[in-house]
PDB file of N, CA and C in Angstrom:
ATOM      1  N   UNK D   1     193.706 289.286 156.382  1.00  0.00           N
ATOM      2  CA  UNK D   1     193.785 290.711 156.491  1.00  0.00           C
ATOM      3  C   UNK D   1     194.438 291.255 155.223  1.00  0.00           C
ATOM      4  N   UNK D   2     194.206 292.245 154.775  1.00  0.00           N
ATOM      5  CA  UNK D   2     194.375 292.638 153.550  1.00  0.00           C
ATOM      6  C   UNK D   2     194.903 294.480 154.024  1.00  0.00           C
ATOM      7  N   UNK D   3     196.083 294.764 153.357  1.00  0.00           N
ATOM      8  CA  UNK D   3     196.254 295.930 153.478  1.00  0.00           C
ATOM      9  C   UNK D   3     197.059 296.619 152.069  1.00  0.00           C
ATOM     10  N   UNK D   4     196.864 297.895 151.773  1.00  0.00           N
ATOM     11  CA  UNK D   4     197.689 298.438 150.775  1.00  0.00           C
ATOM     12  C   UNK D   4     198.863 298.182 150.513  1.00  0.00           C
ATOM     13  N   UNK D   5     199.158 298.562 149.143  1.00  0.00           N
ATOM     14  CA  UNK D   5     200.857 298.086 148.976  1.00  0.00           C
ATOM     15  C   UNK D   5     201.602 299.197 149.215  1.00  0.00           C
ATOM     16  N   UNK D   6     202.570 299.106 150.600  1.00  0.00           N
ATOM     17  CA  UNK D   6     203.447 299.917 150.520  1.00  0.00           C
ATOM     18  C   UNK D   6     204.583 300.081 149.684  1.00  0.00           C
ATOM     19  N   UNK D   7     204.412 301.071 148.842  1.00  0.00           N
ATOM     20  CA  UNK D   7     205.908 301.090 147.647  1.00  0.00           C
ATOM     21  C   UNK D   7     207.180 300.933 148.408  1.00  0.00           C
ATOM     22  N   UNK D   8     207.430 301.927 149.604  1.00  0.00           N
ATOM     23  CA  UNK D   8     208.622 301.819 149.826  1.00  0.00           C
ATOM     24  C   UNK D   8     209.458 300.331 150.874  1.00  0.00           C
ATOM     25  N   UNK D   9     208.187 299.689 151.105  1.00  0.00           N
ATOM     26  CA  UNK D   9     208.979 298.557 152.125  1.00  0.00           C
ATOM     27  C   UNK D   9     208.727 298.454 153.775  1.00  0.00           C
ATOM     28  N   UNK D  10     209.836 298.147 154.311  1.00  0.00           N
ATOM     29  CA  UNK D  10     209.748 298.571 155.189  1.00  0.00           C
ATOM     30  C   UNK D  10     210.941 299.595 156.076  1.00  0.00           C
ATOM     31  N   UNK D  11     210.910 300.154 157.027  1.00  0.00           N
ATOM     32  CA  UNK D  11     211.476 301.009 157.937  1.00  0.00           C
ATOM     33  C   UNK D  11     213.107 300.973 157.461  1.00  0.00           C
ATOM     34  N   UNK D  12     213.620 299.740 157.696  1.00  0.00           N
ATOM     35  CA  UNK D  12     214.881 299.257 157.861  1.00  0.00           C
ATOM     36  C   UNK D  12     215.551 299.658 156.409  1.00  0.00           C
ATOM     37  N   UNK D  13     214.671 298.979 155.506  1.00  0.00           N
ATOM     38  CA  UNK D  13     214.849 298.627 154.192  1.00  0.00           C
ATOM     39  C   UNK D  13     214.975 300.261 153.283  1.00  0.00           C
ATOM     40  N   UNK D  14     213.855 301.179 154.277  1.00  0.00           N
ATOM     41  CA  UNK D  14     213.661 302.324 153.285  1.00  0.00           C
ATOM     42  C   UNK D  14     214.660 303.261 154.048  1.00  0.00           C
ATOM     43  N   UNK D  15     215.456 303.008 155.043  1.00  0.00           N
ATOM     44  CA  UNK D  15     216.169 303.859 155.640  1.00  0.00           C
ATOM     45  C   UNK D  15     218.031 303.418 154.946  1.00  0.00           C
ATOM     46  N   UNK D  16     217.286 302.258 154.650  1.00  0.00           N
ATOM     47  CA  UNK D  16     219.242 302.270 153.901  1.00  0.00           C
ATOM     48  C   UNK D  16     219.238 302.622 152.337  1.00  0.00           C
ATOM     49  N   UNK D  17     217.366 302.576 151.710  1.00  0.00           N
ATOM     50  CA  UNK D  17     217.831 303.178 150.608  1.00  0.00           C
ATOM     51  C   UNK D  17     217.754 304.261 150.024  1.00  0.00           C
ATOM     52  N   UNK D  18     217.244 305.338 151.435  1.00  0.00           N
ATOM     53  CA  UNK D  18     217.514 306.911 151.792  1.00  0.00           C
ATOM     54  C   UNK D  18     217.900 307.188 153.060  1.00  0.00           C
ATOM     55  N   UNK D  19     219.080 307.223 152.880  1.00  0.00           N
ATOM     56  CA  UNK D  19     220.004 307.470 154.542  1.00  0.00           C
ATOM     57  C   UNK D  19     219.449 309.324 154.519  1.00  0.00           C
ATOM     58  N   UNK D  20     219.587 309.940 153.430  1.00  0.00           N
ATOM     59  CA  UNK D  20     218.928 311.151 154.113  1.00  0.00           C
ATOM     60  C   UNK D  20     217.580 311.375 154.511  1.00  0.00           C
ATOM     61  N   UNK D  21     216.672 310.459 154.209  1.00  0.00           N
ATOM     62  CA  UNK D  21     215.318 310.944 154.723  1.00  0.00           C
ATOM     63  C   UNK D  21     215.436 311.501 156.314  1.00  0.00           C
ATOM     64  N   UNK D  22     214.151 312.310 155.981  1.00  0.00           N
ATOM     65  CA  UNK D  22     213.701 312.918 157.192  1.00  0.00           C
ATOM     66  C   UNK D  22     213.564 312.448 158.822  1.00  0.00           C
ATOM     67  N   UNK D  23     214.619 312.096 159.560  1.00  0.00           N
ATOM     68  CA  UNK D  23     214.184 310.693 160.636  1.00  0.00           C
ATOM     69  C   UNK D  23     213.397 311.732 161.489  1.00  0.00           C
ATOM     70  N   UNK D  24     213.494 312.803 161.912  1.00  0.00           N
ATOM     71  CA  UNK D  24     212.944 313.548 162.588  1.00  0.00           C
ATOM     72  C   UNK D  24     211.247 313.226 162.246  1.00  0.00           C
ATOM     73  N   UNK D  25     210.713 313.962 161.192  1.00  0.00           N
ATOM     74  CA  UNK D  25     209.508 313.824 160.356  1.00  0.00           C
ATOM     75  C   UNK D  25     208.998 311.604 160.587  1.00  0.00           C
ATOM     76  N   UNK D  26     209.830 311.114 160.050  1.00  0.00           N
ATOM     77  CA  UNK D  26     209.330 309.499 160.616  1.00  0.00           C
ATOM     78  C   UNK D  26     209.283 309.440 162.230  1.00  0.00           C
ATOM     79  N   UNK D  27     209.671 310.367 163.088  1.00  0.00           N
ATOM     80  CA  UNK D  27     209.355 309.631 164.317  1.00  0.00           C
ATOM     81  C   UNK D  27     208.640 310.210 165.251  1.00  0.00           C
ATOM     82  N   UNK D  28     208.148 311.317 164.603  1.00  0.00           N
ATOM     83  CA  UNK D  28     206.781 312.154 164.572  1.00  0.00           C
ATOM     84  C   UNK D  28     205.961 311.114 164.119  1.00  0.00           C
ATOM     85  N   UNK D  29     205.683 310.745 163.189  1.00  0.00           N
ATOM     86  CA  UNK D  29     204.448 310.147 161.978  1.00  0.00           C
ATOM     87  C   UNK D  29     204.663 308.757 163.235  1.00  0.00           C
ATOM     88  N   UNK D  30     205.509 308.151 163.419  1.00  0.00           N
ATOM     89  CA  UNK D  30     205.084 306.868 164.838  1.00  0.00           C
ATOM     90  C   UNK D  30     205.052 307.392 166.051  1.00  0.00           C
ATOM     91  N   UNK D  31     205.798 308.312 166.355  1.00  0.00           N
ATOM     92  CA  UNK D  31     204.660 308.748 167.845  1.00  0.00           C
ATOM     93  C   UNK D  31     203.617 309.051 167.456  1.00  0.00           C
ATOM     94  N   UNK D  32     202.961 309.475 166.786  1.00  0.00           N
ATOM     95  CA  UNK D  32     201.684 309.889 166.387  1.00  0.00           C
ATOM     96  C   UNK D  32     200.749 308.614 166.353  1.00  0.00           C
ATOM     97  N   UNK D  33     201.193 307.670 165.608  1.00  0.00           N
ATOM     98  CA  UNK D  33     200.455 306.105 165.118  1.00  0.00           C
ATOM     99  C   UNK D  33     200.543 305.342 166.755  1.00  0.00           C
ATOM    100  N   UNK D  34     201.711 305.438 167.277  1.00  0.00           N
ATOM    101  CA  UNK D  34     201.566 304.765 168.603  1.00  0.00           C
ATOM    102  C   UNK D  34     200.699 305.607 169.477  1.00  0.00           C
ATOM    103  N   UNK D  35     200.255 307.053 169.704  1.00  0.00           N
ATOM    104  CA  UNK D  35     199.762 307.700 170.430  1.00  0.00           C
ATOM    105  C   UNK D  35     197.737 307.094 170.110  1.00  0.00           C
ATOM    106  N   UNK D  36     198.072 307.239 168.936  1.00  0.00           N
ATOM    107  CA  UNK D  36     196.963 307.057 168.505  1.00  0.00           C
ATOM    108  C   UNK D  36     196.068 305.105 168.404  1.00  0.00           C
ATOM    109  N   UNK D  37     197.063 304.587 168.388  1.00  0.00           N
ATOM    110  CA  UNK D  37     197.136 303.235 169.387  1.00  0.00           C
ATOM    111  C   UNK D  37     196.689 302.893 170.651  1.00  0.00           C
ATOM    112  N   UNK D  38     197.284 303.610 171.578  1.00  0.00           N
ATOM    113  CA  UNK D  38     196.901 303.735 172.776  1.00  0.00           C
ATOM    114  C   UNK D  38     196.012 304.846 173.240  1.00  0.00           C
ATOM    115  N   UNK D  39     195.462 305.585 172.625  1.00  0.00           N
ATOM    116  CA  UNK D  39     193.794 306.162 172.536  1.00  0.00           C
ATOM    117  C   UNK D  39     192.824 305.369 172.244  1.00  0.00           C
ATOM    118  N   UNK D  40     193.685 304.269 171.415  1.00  0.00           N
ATOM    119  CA  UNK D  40     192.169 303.276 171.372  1.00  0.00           C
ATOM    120  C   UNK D  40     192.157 301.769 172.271  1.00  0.00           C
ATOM    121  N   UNK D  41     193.537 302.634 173.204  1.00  0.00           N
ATOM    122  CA  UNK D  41     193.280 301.128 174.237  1.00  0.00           C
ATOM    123  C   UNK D  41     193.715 299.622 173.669  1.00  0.00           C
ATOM    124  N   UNK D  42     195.250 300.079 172.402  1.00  0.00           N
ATOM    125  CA  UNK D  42     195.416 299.014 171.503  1.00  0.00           C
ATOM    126  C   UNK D  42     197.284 299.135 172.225  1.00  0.00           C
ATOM    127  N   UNK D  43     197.405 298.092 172.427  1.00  0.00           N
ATOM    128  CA  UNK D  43     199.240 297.899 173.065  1.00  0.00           C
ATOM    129  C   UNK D  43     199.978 297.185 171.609  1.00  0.00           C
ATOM    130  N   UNK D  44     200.886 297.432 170.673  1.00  0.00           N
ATOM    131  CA  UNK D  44     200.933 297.126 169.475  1.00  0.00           C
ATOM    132  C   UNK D  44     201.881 295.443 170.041  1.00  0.00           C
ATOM    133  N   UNK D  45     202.887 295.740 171.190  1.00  0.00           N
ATOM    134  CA  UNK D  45     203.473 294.954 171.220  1.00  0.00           C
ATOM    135  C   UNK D  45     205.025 294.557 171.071  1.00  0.00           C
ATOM    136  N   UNK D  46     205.231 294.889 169.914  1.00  0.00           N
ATOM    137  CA  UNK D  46     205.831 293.951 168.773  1.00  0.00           C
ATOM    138  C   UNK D  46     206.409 295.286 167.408  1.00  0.00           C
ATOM    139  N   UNK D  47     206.930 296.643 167.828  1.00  0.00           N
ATOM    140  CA  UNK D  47     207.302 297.540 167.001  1.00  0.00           C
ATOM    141  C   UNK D  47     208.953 297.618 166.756  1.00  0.00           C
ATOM    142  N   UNK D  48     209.245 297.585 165.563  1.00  0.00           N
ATOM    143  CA  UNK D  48     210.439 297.229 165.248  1.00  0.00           C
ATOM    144  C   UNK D  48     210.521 297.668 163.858  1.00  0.00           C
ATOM    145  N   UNK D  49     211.551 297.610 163.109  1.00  0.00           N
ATOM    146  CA  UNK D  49     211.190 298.450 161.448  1.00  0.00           C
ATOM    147  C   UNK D  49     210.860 297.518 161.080  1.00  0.00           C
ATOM    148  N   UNK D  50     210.712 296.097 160.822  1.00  0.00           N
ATOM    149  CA  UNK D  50     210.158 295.310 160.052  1.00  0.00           C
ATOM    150  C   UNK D  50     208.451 295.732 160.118  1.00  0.00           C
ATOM    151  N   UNK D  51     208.149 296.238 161.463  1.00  0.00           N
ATOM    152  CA  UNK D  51     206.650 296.367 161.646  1.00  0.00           C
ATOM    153  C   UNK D  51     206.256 297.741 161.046  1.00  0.00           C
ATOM    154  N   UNK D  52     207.064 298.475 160.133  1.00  0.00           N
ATOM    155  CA  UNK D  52     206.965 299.914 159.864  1.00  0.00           C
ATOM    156  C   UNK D  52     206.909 299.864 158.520  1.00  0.00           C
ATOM    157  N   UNK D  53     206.057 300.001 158.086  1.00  0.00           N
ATOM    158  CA  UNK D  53     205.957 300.409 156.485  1.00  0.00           C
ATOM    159  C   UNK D  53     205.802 302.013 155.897  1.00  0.00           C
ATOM    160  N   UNK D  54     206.208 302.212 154.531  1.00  0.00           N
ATOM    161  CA  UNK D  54     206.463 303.506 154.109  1.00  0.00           C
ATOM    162  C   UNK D  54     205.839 303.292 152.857  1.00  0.00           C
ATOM    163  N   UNK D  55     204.771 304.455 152.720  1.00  0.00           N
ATOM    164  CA  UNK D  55     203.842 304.470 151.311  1.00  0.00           C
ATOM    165  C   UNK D  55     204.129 305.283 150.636  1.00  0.00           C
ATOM    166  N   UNK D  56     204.295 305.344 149.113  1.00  0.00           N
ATOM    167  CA  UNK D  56     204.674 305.982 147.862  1.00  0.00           C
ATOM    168  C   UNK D  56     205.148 307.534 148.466  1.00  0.00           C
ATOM    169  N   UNK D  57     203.929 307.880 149.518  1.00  0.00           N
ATOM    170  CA  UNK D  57     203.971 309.520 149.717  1.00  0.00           C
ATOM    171  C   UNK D  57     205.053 309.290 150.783  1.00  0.00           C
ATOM    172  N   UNK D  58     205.802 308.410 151.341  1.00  0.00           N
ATOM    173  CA  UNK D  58     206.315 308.315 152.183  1.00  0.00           C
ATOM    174  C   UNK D  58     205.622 308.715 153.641  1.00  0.00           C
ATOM    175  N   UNK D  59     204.445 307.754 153.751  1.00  0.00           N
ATOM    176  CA  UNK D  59     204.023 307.868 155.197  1.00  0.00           C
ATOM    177  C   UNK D  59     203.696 306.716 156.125  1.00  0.00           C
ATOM    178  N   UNK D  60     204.403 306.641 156.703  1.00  0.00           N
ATOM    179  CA  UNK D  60     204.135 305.693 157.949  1.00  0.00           C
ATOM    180  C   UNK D  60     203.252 305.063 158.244  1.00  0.00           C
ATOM    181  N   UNK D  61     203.068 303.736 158.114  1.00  0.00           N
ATOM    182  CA  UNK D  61     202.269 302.778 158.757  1.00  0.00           C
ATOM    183  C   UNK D  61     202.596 301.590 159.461  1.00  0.00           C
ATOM    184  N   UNK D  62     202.120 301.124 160.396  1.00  0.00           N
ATOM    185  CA  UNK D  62     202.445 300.281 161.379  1.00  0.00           C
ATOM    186  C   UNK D  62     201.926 299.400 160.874  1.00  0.00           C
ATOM    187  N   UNK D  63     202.382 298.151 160.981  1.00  0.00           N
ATOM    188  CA  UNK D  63     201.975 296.682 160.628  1.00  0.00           C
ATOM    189  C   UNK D  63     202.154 295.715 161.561  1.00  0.00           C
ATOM    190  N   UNK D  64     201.460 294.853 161.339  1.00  0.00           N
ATOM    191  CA  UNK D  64     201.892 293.507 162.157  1.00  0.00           C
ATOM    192  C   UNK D  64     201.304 293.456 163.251  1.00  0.00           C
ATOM    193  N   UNK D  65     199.876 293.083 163.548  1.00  0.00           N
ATOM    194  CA  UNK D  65     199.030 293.425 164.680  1.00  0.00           C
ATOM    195  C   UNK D  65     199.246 291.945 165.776  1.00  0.00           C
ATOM    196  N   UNK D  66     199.896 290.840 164.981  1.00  0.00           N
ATOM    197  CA  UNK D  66     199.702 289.878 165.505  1.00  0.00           C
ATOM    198  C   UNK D  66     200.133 289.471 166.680  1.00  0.00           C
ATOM    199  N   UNK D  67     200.871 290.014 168.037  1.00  0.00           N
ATOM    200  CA  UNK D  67     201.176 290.041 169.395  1.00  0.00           C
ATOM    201  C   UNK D  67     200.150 291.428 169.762  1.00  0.00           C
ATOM    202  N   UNK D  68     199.444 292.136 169.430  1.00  0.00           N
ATOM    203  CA  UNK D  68     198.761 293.527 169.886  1.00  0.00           C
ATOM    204  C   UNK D  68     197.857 292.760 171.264  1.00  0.00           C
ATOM    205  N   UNK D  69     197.898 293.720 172.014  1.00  0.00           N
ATOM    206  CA  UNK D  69     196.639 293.414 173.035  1.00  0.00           C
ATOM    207  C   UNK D  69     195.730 294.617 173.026  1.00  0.00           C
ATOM    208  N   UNK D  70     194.238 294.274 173.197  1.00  0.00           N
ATOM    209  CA  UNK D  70     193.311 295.196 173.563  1.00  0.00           C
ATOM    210  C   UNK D  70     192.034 294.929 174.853  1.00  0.00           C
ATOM    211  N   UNK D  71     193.042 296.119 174.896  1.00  0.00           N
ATOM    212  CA  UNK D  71     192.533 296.062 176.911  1.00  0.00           C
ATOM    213  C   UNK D  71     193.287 294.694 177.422  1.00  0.00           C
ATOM    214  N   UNK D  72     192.633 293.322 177.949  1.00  0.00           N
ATOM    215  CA  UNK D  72     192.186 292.528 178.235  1.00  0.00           C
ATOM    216  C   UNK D  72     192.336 291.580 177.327  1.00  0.00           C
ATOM    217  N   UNK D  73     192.168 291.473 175.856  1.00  0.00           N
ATOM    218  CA  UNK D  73     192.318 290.481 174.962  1.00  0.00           C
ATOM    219  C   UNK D  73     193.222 290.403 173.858  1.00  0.00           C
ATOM    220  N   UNK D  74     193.445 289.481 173.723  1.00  0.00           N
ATOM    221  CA  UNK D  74     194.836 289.367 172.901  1.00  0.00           C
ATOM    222  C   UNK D  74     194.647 289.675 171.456  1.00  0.00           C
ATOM    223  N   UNK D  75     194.706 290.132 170.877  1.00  0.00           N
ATOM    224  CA  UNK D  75     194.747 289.878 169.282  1.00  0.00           C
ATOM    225  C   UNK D  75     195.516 288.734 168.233  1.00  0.00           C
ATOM    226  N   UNK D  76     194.663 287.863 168.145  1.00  0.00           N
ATOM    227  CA  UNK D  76     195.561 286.197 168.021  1.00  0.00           C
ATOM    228  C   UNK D  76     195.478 285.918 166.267  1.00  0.00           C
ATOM    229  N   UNK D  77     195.615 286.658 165.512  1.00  0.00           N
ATOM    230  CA  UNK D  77     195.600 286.388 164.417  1.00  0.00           C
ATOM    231  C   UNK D  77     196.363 285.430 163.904  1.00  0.00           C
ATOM    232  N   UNK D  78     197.899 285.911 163.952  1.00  0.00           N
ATOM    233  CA  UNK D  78     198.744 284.717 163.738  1.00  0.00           C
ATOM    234  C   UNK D  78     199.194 283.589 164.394  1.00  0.00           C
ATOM    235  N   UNK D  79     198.948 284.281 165.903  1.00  0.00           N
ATOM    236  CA  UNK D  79     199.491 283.020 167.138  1.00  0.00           C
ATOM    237  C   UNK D  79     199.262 281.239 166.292  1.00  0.00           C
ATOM    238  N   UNK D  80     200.387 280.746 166.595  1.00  0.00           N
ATOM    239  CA  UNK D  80     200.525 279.854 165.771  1.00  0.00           C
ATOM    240  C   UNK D  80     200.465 278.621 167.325  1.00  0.00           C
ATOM    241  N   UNK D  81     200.895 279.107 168.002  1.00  0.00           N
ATOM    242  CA  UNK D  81     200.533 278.402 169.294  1.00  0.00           C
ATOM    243  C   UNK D  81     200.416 278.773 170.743  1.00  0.00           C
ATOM    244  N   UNK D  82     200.858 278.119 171.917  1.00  0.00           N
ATOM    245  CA  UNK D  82     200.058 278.487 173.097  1.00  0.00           C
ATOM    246  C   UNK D  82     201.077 279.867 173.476  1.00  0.00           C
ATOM    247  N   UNK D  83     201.804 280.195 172.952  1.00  0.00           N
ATOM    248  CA  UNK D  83     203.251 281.284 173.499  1.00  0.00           C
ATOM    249  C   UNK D  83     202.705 282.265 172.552  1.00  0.00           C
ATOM    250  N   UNK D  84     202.814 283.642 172.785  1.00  0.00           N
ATOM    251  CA  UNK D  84     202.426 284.554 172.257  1.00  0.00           C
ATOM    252  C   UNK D  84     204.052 284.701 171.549  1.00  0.00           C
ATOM    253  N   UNK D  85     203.641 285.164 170.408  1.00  0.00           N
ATOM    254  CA  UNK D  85     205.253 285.383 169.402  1.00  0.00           C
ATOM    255  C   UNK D  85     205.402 286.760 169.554  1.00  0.00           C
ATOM    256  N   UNK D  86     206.870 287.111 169.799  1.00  0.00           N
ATOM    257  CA  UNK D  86     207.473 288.408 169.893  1.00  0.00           C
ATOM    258  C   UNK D  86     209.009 288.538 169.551  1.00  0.00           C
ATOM    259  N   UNK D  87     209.647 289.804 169.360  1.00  0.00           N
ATOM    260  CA  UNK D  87     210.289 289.722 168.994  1.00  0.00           C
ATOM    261  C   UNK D  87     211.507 290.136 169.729  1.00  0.00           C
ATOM    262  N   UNK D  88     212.338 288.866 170.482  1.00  0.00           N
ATOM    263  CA  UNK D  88     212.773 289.160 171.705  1.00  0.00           C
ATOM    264  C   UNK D  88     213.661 290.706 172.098  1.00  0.00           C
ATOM    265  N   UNK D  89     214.401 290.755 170.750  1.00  0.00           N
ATOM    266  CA  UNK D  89     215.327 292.117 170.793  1.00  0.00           C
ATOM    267  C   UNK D  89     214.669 293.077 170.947  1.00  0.00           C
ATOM    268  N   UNK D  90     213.243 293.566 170.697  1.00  0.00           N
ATOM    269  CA  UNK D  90     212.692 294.427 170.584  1.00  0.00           C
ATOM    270  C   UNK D  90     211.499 294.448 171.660  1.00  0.00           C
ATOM    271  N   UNK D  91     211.345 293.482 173.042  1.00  0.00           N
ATOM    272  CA  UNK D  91     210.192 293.544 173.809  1.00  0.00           C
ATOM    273  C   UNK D  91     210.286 293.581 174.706  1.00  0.00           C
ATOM    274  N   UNK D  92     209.748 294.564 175.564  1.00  0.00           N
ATOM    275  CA  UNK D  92     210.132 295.197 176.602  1.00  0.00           C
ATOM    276  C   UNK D  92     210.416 294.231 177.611  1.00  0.00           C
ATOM    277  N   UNK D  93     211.752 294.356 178.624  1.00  0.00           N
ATOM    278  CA  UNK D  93     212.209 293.492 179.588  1.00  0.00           C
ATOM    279  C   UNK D  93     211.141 293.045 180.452  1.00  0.00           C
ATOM    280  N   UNK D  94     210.146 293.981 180.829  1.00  0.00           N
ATOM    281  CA  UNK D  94     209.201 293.539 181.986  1.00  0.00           C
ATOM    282  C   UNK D  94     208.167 292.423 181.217  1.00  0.00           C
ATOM    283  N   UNK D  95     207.899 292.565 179.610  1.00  0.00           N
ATOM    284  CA  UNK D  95     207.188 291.613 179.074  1.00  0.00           C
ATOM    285  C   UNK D  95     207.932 290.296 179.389  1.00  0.00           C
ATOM    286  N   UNK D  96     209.393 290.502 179.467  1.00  0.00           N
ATOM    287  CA  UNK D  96     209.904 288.844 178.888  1.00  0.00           C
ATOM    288  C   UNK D  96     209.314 287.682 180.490  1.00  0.00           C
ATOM    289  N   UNK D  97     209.196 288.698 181.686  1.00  0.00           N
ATOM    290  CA  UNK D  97     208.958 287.690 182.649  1.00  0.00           C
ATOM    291  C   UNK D  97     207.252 287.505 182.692  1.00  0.00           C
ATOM    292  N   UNK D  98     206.514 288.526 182.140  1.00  0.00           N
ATOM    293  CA  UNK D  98     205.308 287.945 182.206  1.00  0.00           C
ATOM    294  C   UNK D  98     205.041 287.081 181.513  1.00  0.00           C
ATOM    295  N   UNK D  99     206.032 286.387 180.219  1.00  0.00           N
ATOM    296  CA  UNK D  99     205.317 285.592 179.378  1.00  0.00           C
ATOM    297  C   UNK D  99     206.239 284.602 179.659  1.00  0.00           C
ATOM    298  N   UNK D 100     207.071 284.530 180.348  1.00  0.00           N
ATOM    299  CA  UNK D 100     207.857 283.579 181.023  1.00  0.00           C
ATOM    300  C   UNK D 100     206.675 282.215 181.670  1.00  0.00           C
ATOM    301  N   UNK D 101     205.256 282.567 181.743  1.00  0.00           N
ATOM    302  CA  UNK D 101     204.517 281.730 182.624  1.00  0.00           C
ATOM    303  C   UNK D 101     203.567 280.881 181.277  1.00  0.00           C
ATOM    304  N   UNK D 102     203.361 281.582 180.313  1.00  0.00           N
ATOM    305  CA  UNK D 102     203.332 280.895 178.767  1.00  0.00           C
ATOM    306  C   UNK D 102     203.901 279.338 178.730  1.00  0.00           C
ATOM    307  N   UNK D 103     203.312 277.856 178.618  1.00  0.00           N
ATOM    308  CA  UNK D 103     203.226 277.085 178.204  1.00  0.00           C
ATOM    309  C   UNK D 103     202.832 276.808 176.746  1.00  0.00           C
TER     310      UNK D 103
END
């Protein structure tokens, strides 16, 4: 998968090296990307600032499709094995017991 280079990084990274940016304006621009996610019937998963990138114009993009589900099917790009990878601090409590059955 191939995607643009975000100048600014990611979420975490571009928020400590502009503590004043706009957080209001960034969490518009991801409700918007997550809204627009789940219009297409896409569950990302796995959102966290590492998964948030910021482009030159400073705009929001979501990354990291590799735990996403659609509908019914998993999106297995990176799955490296039979456990779907997530990122425990960041996934929702009711996920941790469904994947509790993951071998």
């Amino acid at each position: 998968m191939v995607s643009p280079w975000m100048e600014n990084g990611d979420l975490r990274s571009f928020l400590h090296s502009y503590p004043d940016a706009d957080r209001y304006e960034l969490c518009a621009q991801m409700a918007d990307g997550v809204a627009y996610l789940h219009s297409q019937n896409i569950v990302h998963g796995d959102i966290k600032g590492a998964n948030v990138l910021i482009s030159k114009e400073f705009v929001l993009k979501i990354a990291d499709f590799g735990t996403s589900a659609l509908k019914d099917y998993t999106l297995a790009f990176a799955q490296t094995g039979t456990k779907p990878g997530m990122t425990i601090r960041w996934t929702a409590s009711y996920l941790h017991t469904i994947m509790a059955g993951y071998d």
